Short mmCIF file of C-alpha atoms and ligand atoms in Angstrom, two decimals:
data_model
loop_
_atom_site.label_atom_id
_atom_site.label_comp_id
_atom_site.label_asym_id
_atom_site.label_seq_id
_atom_site.Cartn_x
_atom_site.Cartn_y
_atom_site.Cartn_z
CA MET R 1 -60.72 85.55 -118.12
CA ASN R 2 -63.52 82.95 -118.02
CA ILE R 3 -63.48 79.94 -115.71
CA ASP R 4 -62.14 77.49 -118.39
CA LYS R 5 -59.24 79.66 -119.21
CA GLU R 6 -58.56 80.40 -115.49
CA SER R 7 -58.43 76.62 -114.67
CA ASN R 8 -56.19 76.00 -117.64
CA TYR R 9 -53.83 78.66 -116.23
CA HIS R 10 -53.82 76.96 -112.79
CA ARG R 11 -53.18 73.63 -114.48
CA ILE R 12 -50.21 75.12 -116.30
CA ILE R 13 -48.76 76.78 -113.05
CA LYS R 14 -49.00 73.35 -111.28
CA ILE R 15 -47.16 71.56 -114.08
CA ILE R 16 -44.36 74.07 -114.47
CA SER R 17 -43.48 73.65 -110.90
CA THR R 18 -42.33 70.31 -111.84
CA LYS R 19 -40.81 71.45 -115.14
CA PRO R 20 -38.67 74.49 -114.26
CA GLU R 21 -36.81 74.15 -117.55
CA LEU R 22 -40.00 75.14 -119.20
CA GLU R 23 -40.80 78.10 -117.02
CA GLN R 24 -39.42 80.83 -119.23
CA ILE R 25 -41.24 79.59 -122.30
CA THR R 26 -44.40 79.20 -120.31
CA LYS R 27 -44.13 82.76 -118.92
CA LYS R 28 -43.78 84.12 -122.42
CA ILE R 29 -46.92 82.31 -123.60
CA LEU R 30 -49.01 83.38 -120.68
CA SER R 31 -47.90 86.93 -121.10
CA ASN R 32 -48.62 87.13 -124.89
CA LYS R 33 -44.95 87.28 -125.80
CA ARG R 34 -43.54 85.70 -128.86
CA ILE R 35 -41.60 82.46 -128.36
CA SER R 36 -38.29 82.08 -130.23
CA THR R 37 -37.29 79.27 -132.66
CA ASP R 38 -35.16 77.78 -129.75
CA ASP R 39 -38.33 77.78 -127.56
CA ALA R 40 -40.21 76.04 -130.33
CA LEU R 41 -37.62 73.42 -130.62
CA ARG R 42 -37.57 72.93 -126.91
CA LEU R 43 -41.39 72.32 -126.95
CA TYR R 44 -41.04 69.88 -129.91
CA LYS R 45 -38.56 67.91 -127.80
CA GLU R 46 -40.89 67.92 -124.66
CA ARG R 47 -42.25 64.44 -123.98
CA ASP R 48 -45.35 65.59 -122.19
CA VAL R 49 -47.80 66.32 -125.04
CA GLY R 50 -50.46 67.12 -122.52
CA PHE R 51 -48.42 70.11 -121.27
CA VAL R 52 -47.79 71.44 -124.82
CA GLY R 53 -51.51 70.89 -125.36
CA ILE R 54 -52.64 72.92 -122.50
CA LEU R 55 -50.34 75.84 -123.52
CA ALA R 56 -51.81 75.67 -127.05
CA ASN R 57 -55.34 75.43 -125.70
CA TYR R 58 -54.71 78.59 -123.56
CA VAL R 59 -53.70 80.51 -126.61
CA ARG R 60 -56.62 79.10 -128.74
CA GLU R 61 -59.13 79.95 -126.06
CA LYS R 62 -57.66 83.44 -125.63
CA MET R 63 -58.11 84.04 -129.34
CA HIS R 64 -61.38 82.39 -130.08
CA GLY R 65 -62.90 80.99 -126.78
CA ASP R 66 -64.84 77.82 -127.70
CA LYS R 67 -65.66 79.01 -131.34
CA THR R 68 -64.80 76.33 -133.95
CA PHE R 69 -64.97 77.35 -137.56
CA PHE R 70 -66.09 75.32 -140.55
CA ASN R 71 -67.43 76.17 -144.02
CA ARG R 72 -69.70 74.62 -146.67
CA ASN R 73 -67.30 73.78 -149.54
CA PHE R 74 -66.52 71.25 -152.32
CA HIS R 75 -63.40 70.67 -154.31
CA ILE R 76 -62.84 70.36 -157.99
CA GLU R 77 -59.67 68.61 -159.10
CA PRO R 78 -59.51 69.46 -162.84
CA THR R 79 -56.78 66.85 -163.65
CA ASN R 80 -54.33 64.58 -161.98
CA ILE R 81 -51.92 64.83 -164.88
CA CYS R 82 -48.65 66.28 -163.61
CA ILE R 83 -45.21 67.09 -164.95
CA TYR R 84 -43.72 66.59 -161.55
CA ASN R 85 -42.77 63.46 -159.63
CA CYS R 86 -43.03 64.37 -155.85
CA LYS R 87 -42.02 61.27 -153.89
CA PHE R 88 -44.89 61.68 -151.42
CA CYS R 89 -47.68 61.98 -154.05
CA SER R 90 -50.12 59.03 -154.55
CA TYR R 91 -52.30 60.96 -156.90
CA SER R 92 -50.59 62.28 -159.99
CA SER R 93 -50.34 60.46 -163.39
CA LYS R 94 -48.58 61.05 -166.61
CA ILE R 95 -50.64 62.13 -169.70
CA ASN R 96 -50.65 58.70 -171.33
CA GLN R 97 -51.29 56.59 -168.27
CA ASN R 98 -54.69 54.83 -167.71
CA SER R 99 -54.96 56.36 -164.32
CA ALA R 100 -54.86 59.87 -165.74
CA TRP R 101 -58.01 62.13 -165.82
CA GLU R 102 -58.88 65.64 -167.00
CA TYR R 103 -62.24 67.39 -166.82
CA ASP R 104 -63.21 69.53 -169.63
CA ILE R 105 -65.04 72.80 -168.99
CA ASP R 106 -68.52 71.09 -169.49
CA LYS R 107 -67.66 68.55 -166.78
CA ILE R 108 -66.46 71.28 -164.41
CA LEU R 109 -69.59 73.32 -165.02
CA ASP R 110 -71.72 70.17 -164.39
CA ILE R 111 -70.06 69.70 -160.96
CA VAL R 112 -70.69 73.31 -160.05
CA GLY R 113 -74.31 73.05 -161.47
CA SER R 114 -74.95 70.03 -159.24
CA TYR R 115 -74.78 72.41 -156.20
CA LYS R 116 -77.62 74.62 -157.55
CA ASN R 117 -79.87 75.53 -154.54
CA ILE R 118 -77.26 74.08 -152.16
CA PRO R 119 -75.87 76.78 -149.79
CA VAL R 120 -72.09 76.09 -150.44
CA THR R 121 -69.95 79.17 -150.08
CA GLU R 122 -66.69 77.98 -151.43
CA VAL R 123 -65.13 75.98 -154.29
CA HIS R 124 -61.58 74.78 -153.73
CA ILE R 125 -59.83 73.97 -157.04
CA VAL R 126 -56.42 72.16 -157.17
CA GLY R 127 -54.81 69.60 -159.21
CA GLY R 128 -51.76 68.39 -160.98
CA VAL R 129 -49.49 70.73 -163.15
CA HIS R 130 -50.71 69.80 -166.68
CA PRO R 131 -47.95 70.37 -169.33
CA ASN R 132 -50.36 71.90 -171.94
CA ARG R 133 -52.51 74.23 -169.83
CA ASP R 134 -51.77 77.89 -169.32
CA LEU R 135 -53.16 80.76 -167.20
CA HIS R 136 -55.97 81.63 -169.68
CA TYR R 137 -57.20 78.12 -169.90
CA TYR R 138 -57.64 78.09 -166.11
CA GLY R 139 -58.75 81.71 -166.08
CA ASN R 140 -61.55 80.80 -168.47
CA ILE R 141 -62.58 77.98 -166.19
CA ILE R 142 -62.79 80.53 -163.20
CA SER R 143 -64.79 83.10 -165.07
CA CYS R 144 -67.34 80.45 -166.37
CA ILE R 145 -67.75 79.24 -162.70
CA LYS R 146 -68.28 82.89 -161.56
CA LYS R 147 -70.84 83.56 -164.23
CA MET R 148 -72.83 80.47 -163.05
CA ARG R 149 -72.39 81.07 -159.30
CA PRO R 150 -71.24 84.59 -158.64
CA ASP R 151 -71.90 84.07 -154.86
CA LEU R 152 -69.19 81.25 -154.67
CA HIS R 153 -65.67 82.13 -153.31
CA ILE R 154 -63.09 80.65 -155.74
CA LYS R 155 -60.03 79.49 -153.76
CA ALA R 156 -57.85 77.99 -156.47
CA PHE R 157 -54.39 76.82 -157.60
CA SER R 158 -51.35 76.08 -155.34
CA ALA R 159 -48.34 78.22 -155.73
CA VAL R 160 -46.88 75.31 -157.76
CA GLU R 161 -49.69 75.38 -160.31
CA LEU R 162 -49.46 79.16 -160.45
CA ASP R 163 -45.79 79.24 -161.01
CA PHE R 164 -46.08 76.93 -163.97
CA MET R 165 -49.24 78.37 -165.66
CA ILE R 166 -48.01 82.11 -165.27
CA LYS R 167 -44.62 81.21 -166.75
CA LYS R 168 -46.29 79.24 -169.56
CA SER R 169 -48.32 82.32 -170.46
CA GLY R 170 -45.12 84.43 -170.54
CA MET R 171 -46.25 86.89 -167.87
CA THR R 172 -44.54 88.38 -164.89
CA LEU R 173 -45.64 86.93 -161.54
CA GLU R 174 -47.48 90.09 -160.49
CA ASP R 175 -49.22 90.50 -163.86
CA GLY R 176 -50.21 86.82 -163.95
CA LEU R 177 -51.85 87.05 -160.54
CA LEU R 178 -53.55 90.28 -161.30
CA GLU R 179 -54.89 88.63 -164.52
CA LEU R 180 -56.32 85.67 -162.52
CA LYS R 181 -57.83 88.05 -160.05
CA LYS R 182 -59.59 89.69 -163.02
CA TYR R 183 -60.84 86.31 -164.12
CA GLY R 184 -62.46 85.89 -160.68
CA LEU R 185 -59.90 84.23 -158.46
CA ASP R 186 -60.60 85.16 -154.79
CA SER R 187 -57.84 83.46 -152.74
CA ILE R 188 -55.06 80.95 -152.99
CA PRO R 189 -54.96 77.62 -151.05
CA GLY R 190 -51.83 76.64 -149.17
CA GLY R 191 -50.59 73.66 -151.15
CA GLY R 192 -47.09 73.14 -152.50
CA ALA R 193 -45.27 74.56 -149.43
CA GLU R 194 -44.21 71.08 -148.39
CA ILE R 195 -41.08 71.78 -146.29
CA PHE R 196 -38.91 74.73 -146.94
CA ASP R 197 -35.60 73.30 -146.01
CA THR R 198 -33.64 73.15 -149.24
CA LYS R 199 -31.98 69.78 -148.59
CA ILE R 200 -35.14 67.95 -147.56
CA ARG R 201 -37.12 69.62 -150.37
CA LYS R 202 -34.63 68.23 -152.90
CA GLU R 203 -35.06 64.75 -151.42
CA ILE R 204 -38.88 64.69 -151.64
CA CYS R 205 -39.86 66.97 -154.50
CA ASP R 206 -36.74 67.98 -156.36
CA GLU R 207 -38.23 69.54 -159.46
CA LYS R 208 -40.99 71.75 -158.41
CA THR R 209 -41.32 75.39 -157.35
CA SER R 210 -38.61 76.24 -154.77
CA SER R 211 -39.29 77.39 -151.21
CA LEU R 212 -38.16 80.93 -152.02
CA MET R 213 -40.53 81.03 -155.09
CA TRP R 214 -43.55 79.66 -153.04
CA LEU R 215 -42.91 82.47 -150.54
CA LYS R 216 -42.58 85.05 -153.25
CA ILE R 217 -45.81 83.93 -154.93
CA HIS R 218 -47.69 84.34 -151.59
CA GLU R 219 -46.08 87.59 -150.85
CA THR R 220 -47.01 88.94 -154.27
CA ALA R 221 -50.55 87.58 -154.03
CA HIS R 222 -50.94 89.42 -150.69
CA LYS R 223 -49.58 92.57 -152.14
CA ILE R 224 -52.26 92.64 -154.80
CA GLY R 225 -55.04 91.79 -152.42
CA LEU R 226 -55.37 88.02 -152.84
CA PRO R 227 -55.31 86.35 -149.45
CA SER R 228 -53.97 82.83 -149.12
CA ASN R 229 -53.41 79.79 -146.83
CA ALA R 230 -50.20 78.18 -145.73
CA THR R 231 -49.39 74.51 -145.15
CA MET R 232 -46.46 72.28 -144.01
CA LEU R 233 -46.18 68.71 -145.04
CA TYR R 234 -44.61 66.94 -142.02
CA GLY R 235 -43.79 63.40 -140.89
CA HIS R 236 -41.50 62.26 -143.68
CA LYS R 237 -37.77 63.04 -143.71
CA GLU R 238 -37.69 66.32 -141.84
CA ASN R 239 -36.69 66.76 -138.27
CA TYR R 240 -37.92 69.26 -135.65
CA SER R 241 -35.45 71.98 -136.71
CA HIS R 242 -36.77 71.74 -140.23
CA ARG R 243 -40.31 72.21 -138.99
CA VAL R 244 -39.38 75.13 -136.78
CA ASP R 245 -37.42 76.69 -139.86
CA HIS R 246 -40.71 76.27 -141.84
CA LEU R 247 -42.89 77.85 -139.35
CA ASN R 248 -40.38 80.72 -138.81
CA LYS R 249 -40.34 81.56 -142.48
CA LEU R 250 -44.13 81.72 -142.48
CA ARG R 251 -44.23 83.85 -139.41
CA ILE R 252 -41.75 86.26 -140.95
CA LEU R 253 -43.79 86.61 -144.13
CA GLN R 254 -46.93 87.10 -142.11
CA ASP R 255 -45.39 89.91 -140.19
CA LYS R 256 -44.77 91.53 -143.51
CA THR R 257 -48.05 91.10 -145.15
CA ALA R 258 -50.77 89.75 -142.88
CA GLY R 259 -52.15 88.10 -145.89
CA PHE R 260 -52.44 84.46 -144.63
CA ASN R 261 -55.93 83.34 -143.46
CA THR R 262 -54.93 80.10 -141.72
CA PHE R 263 -52.15 77.60 -141.28
CA ILE R 264 -52.81 73.90 -142.09
CA PRO R 265 -50.20 71.25 -140.98
CA LEU R 266 -50.57 68.29 -143.42
CA LYS R 267 -49.60 64.93 -142.02
CA TYR R 268 -47.74 62.75 -144.60
CA ARG R 269 -49.84 59.74 -145.61
CA LYS R 270 -47.96 56.73 -146.68
CA VAL R 271 -50.08 54.61 -149.04
CA ASN R 272 -49.19 54.24 -152.70
CA ASN R 273 -46.26 56.51 -153.07
CA ASP R 274 -42.40 56.37 -153.01
CA LEU R 275 -41.99 57.18 -149.26
CA THR R 276 -44.10 54.34 -147.84
CA HIS R 277 -41.12 52.86 -146.09
CA LEU R 278 -41.02 55.94 -143.84
CA GLY R 279 -44.23 55.11 -142.08
CA GLU R 280 -46.52 57.75 -140.53
CA THR R 281 -46.49 59.92 -137.44
CA THR R 282 -48.49 58.88 -134.36
CA THR R 283 -51.63 60.86 -133.44
CA ILE R 284 -49.70 62.07 -130.35
CA GLU R 285 -47.05 63.63 -132.66
CA ASP R 286 -49.79 65.10 -134.85
CA MET R 287 -51.40 66.83 -131.75
CA LYS R 288 -47.94 68.09 -130.56
CA ASN R 289 -47.39 69.56 -133.92
CA PHE R 290 -50.77 71.29 -133.95
CA ALA R 291 -50.16 72.72 -130.55
CA ILE R 292 -46.70 74.13 -131.31
CA SER R 293 -48.00 75.60 -134.56
CA ARG R 294 -50.69 77.46 -132.58
CA ILE R 295 -48.28 78.73 -130.00
CA PHE R 296 -45.42 79.75 -132.49
CA LEU R 297 -47.60 81.32 -135.23
CA ASP R 298 -48.78 84.16 -133.00
CA ASN R 299 -49.64 86.31 -136.10
CA PHE R 300 -51.89 83.69 -137.63
CA ASN R 301 -55.56 84.02 -136.72
CA HIS R 302 -56.41 80.37 -137.40
CA ILE R 303 -54.91 76.92 -137.28
CA LYS R 304 -56.89 74.38 -139.40
CA ALA R 305 -57.11 70.62 -139.14
CA TYR R 306 -58.04 69.28 -142.49
CA TRP R 307 -60.20 66.33 -141.55
CA PRO R 308 -59.98 64.32 -144.86
CA GLY R 309 -56.18 64.19 -144.22
CA ILE R 310 -56.09 63.08 -140.64
CA GLY R 311 -59.60 61.52 -140.02
CA LYS R 312 -62.55 62.96 -138.17
CA GLN R 313 -61.59 61.66 -134.81
CA ALA R 314 -58.10 63.12 -134.93
CA ALA R 315 -59.65 66.41 -136.17
CA GLN R 316 -62.08 66.36 -133.15
CA LEU R 317 -59.12 65.79 -130.75
CA SER R 318 -57.06 68.57 -132.31
CA LEU R 319 -59.77 71.02 -131.09
CA SER R 320 -58.02 70.56 -127.63
CA PHE R 321 -54.52 71.16 -129.12
CA GLY R 322 -54.77 74.63 -130.57
CA VAL R 323 -56.87 74.06 -133.70
CA ASP R 324 -59.97 76.32 -134.15
CA ASP R 325 -61.06 75.36 -137.69
CA ILE R 326 -61.83 71.97 -139.34
CA ASP R 327 -62.37 72.92 -142.92
CA GLY R 328 -65.71 72.09 -144.55
CA THR R 329 -68.18 69.67 -145.78
CA ILE R 330 -65.96 68.52 -148.80
CA ASP R 331 -68.78 66.45 -150.21
CA ASP R 332 -66.66 63.60 -151.55
CA SER R 333 -64.88 65.80 -154.05
CA THR R 334 -61.24 65.25 -153.36
CA LYS R 335 -59.04 62.18 -154.02
CA ILE R 336 -55.63 63.54 -152.84
CA TYR R 337 -55.84 61.92 -149.40
CA SER R 338 -58.06 58.94 -149.96
CA MET R 339 -55.52 57.69 -152.55
CA ALA R 340 -52.70 58.28 -149.99
CA GLY R 341 -54.38 56.02 -147.29
CA ALA R 342 -56.36 58.46 -145.29
CA GLU R 343 -59.24 57.22 -143.02
CA ASP R 344 -62.16 58.49 -145.12
CA LYS R 345 -62.24 56.82 -148.56
CA ASN R 346 -65.19 59.11 -149.61
CA PRO R 347 -64.70 62.26 -147.56
CA LYS R 348 -67.91 63.92 -146.97
CA MET R 349 -69.76 65.38 -143.97
CA THR R 350 -73.17 67.04 -143.84
CA THR R 351 -73.30 70.31 -142.03
CA LYS R 352 -75.22 68.49 -139.36
CA GLU R 353 -72.49 65.93 -138.83
CA LEU R 354 -69.78 68.65 -138.72
CA ILE R 355 -71.66 70.59 -136.12
CA SER R 356 -72.23 67.48 -134.00
CA LEU R 357 -68.52 66.55 -134.22
CA ILE R 358 -67.67 70.05 -132.97
CA LYS R 359 -70.27 69.98 -130.21
CA GLN R 360 -69.05 66.51 -128.99
CA ALA R 361 -65.76 68.19 -128.35
CA ASN R 362 -67.60 70.78 -126.17
CA ARG R 363 -66.97 73.62 -128.64
CA ILE R 364 -69.32 75.94 -130.40
CA ALA R 365 -69.68 75.49 -134.13
CA VAL R 366 -69.49 78.61 -136.19
CA GLU R 367 -70.08 78.58 -139.91
CA ARG R 368 -67.72 81.00 -141.70
CA ASP R 369 -67.08 82.20 -145.17
CA SER R 370 -63.71 81.82 -146.83
CA LEU R 371 -62.41 85.01 -145.15
CA TYR R 372 -63.55 83.92 -141.74
CA ASN R 373 -66.52 86.24 -141.54
CA ILE R 374 -69.03 84.56 -139.28
CA LEU R 375 -72.19 83.34 -141.04
CA VAL R 376 -74.05 81.23 -138.42
CA PHE R 377 -73.51 80.32 -134.85
CA LYS R 378 -74.62 76.84 -133.65
O1 V47 L 1 -49.17 70.38 -151.51
C1 V47 L 1 -49.93 65.38 -151.37
C2 V47 L 1 -50.20 67.33 -149.83
C3 V47 L 1 -51.10 69.27 -150.61
C4 V47 L 1 -49.71 63.81 -149.74
O2 V47 L 1 -55.49 75.76 -148.41
C5 V47 L 1 -50.03 65.09 -149.17
O3 V47 L 1 -57.52 75.31 -147.39
C6 V47 L 1 -50.06 63.99 -147.15
O4 V47 L 1 -52.57 72.03 -149.82
N1 V47 L 1 -49.79 62.83 -147.61
C7 V47 L 1 -52.39 69.79 -151.44
N2 V47 L 1 -50.17 65.25 -147.87
C8 V47 L 1 -53.54 69.95 -150.48
C9 V47 L 1 -53.48 71.33 -149.77
C10 V47 L 1 -54.68 71.68 -148.96
C11 V47 L 1 -55.56 70.81 -148.36
C12 V47 L 1 -56.64 71.25 -147.70
C13 V47 L 1 -56.95 72.62 -147.58
C14 V47 L 1 -56.10 73.54 -148.13
C15 V47 L 1 -56.32 74.97 -147.88
C16 V47 L 1 -54.96 73.11 -148.78
O5 V47 L 1 -51.39 67.93 -150.24
C17 V47 L 1 -49.81 69.11 -151.36
C18 V47 L 1 -49.15 68.27 -150.40
O6 V47 L 1 -48.48 68.93 -149.43
N3 V47 L 1 -50.12 66.05 -150.11
N4 V47 L 1 -49.72 64.01 -151.09
C19 V47 L 1 -49.64 62.69 -148.96
N5 V47 L 1 -49.36 61.57 -149.39
FE1 SF4 L 2 -47.75 67.03 -158.96
FE2 SF4 L 2 -48.70 68.12 -156.76
FE3 SF4 L 2 -48.47 65.44 -156.95
FE4 SF4 L 2 -46.26 66.97 -156.75
S1 SF4 L 2 -47.95 66.70 -155.12
S2 SF4 L 2 -46.54 65.23 -158.26
S3 SF4 L 2 -46.90 68.78 -157.96
S4 SF4 L 2 -49.85 66.67 -158.13
#
């Protein structure tokens, strides 16, 4: 054990002498034992976020030391036209509204072409669920991108988009995913999970893909060799039990498949949507949520803070609360969070800025590819 970890350990021992009720949970964490859902709920109710943070940092440093991962990526959002009406969404439009956009294949290839000679390694493609577009329409987009940039990892389509496009093409789930893989799909992003609790899901996104279906899509993807990410949208109507239930369903699936690359908690942002009246969580709450995710999801290698969603400073702070990955350069290519009131209206960081943000937090910046293979240490 290095000095940092050892001093963390001693800080923990000192604190639990004043918090005997947390001793059993702390002992489990320090001896690499899995904590239960009741333990996670107890940690959520703990007022001392510093304590929960130290425990998460202990786990984080045991897994990754000071390494903090990032990648060079950009997003393409082919359309904001969506058949659904999620109450937290600030982004979607109906087909005939002035705010609607849809990029044709030429525009999409122009975007990809604009990265010629730029060493990006990943394109992240997500958007609304367009009523008229099926699997082959999106498959064609993917294969054209692959032809132009065979080196680019294509992480595309949330389970909600996949559910719709596969059904529209009349295919089974497994055949649809296999077909997309043939077109060039490399992995699946974590969107659309929202919160798995049936009652709360009904209140915030009644119409779209159910929790069971989201989990089935990711399980099937893992089975055919497509890795994926997982998310949880928090800070709206859910309570701590709903969050623990969500994390537990992910942990159970990961035990079965080991197909998730990372977990990304997504803080609800309140501007320009139907849940504005609920307000937003505090940064303290956000840090606690990262920390408990790190401790509870012992079978997830990585916890990611998506900086366009929470801002650069909170992402930097999260590196002391269990987070080991802060996503990528983004290059001002996503609107989902800027339209919902996030700090960065044009989210973009140069590699140099990302590295310096990580170094300021006394961590080591590690450029990764989409599967967390290490590319460069800084
Ligand atoms: O599913 C929509 C969320 C998700 C709001 O896999 C909102 O690497 C907060 O999943 N406030 C899509 N969140 C984005 C997503 C994602 C982002 C970054 C990286 C990855 C990855 C995946 O965005 C949606 C929904 O949960 N979302 N509106 C809002 N107002
Ligand atoms: Fe559509 Fe996604 Fe917005 Fe829901 S969150 S309305 S599925 S774009």
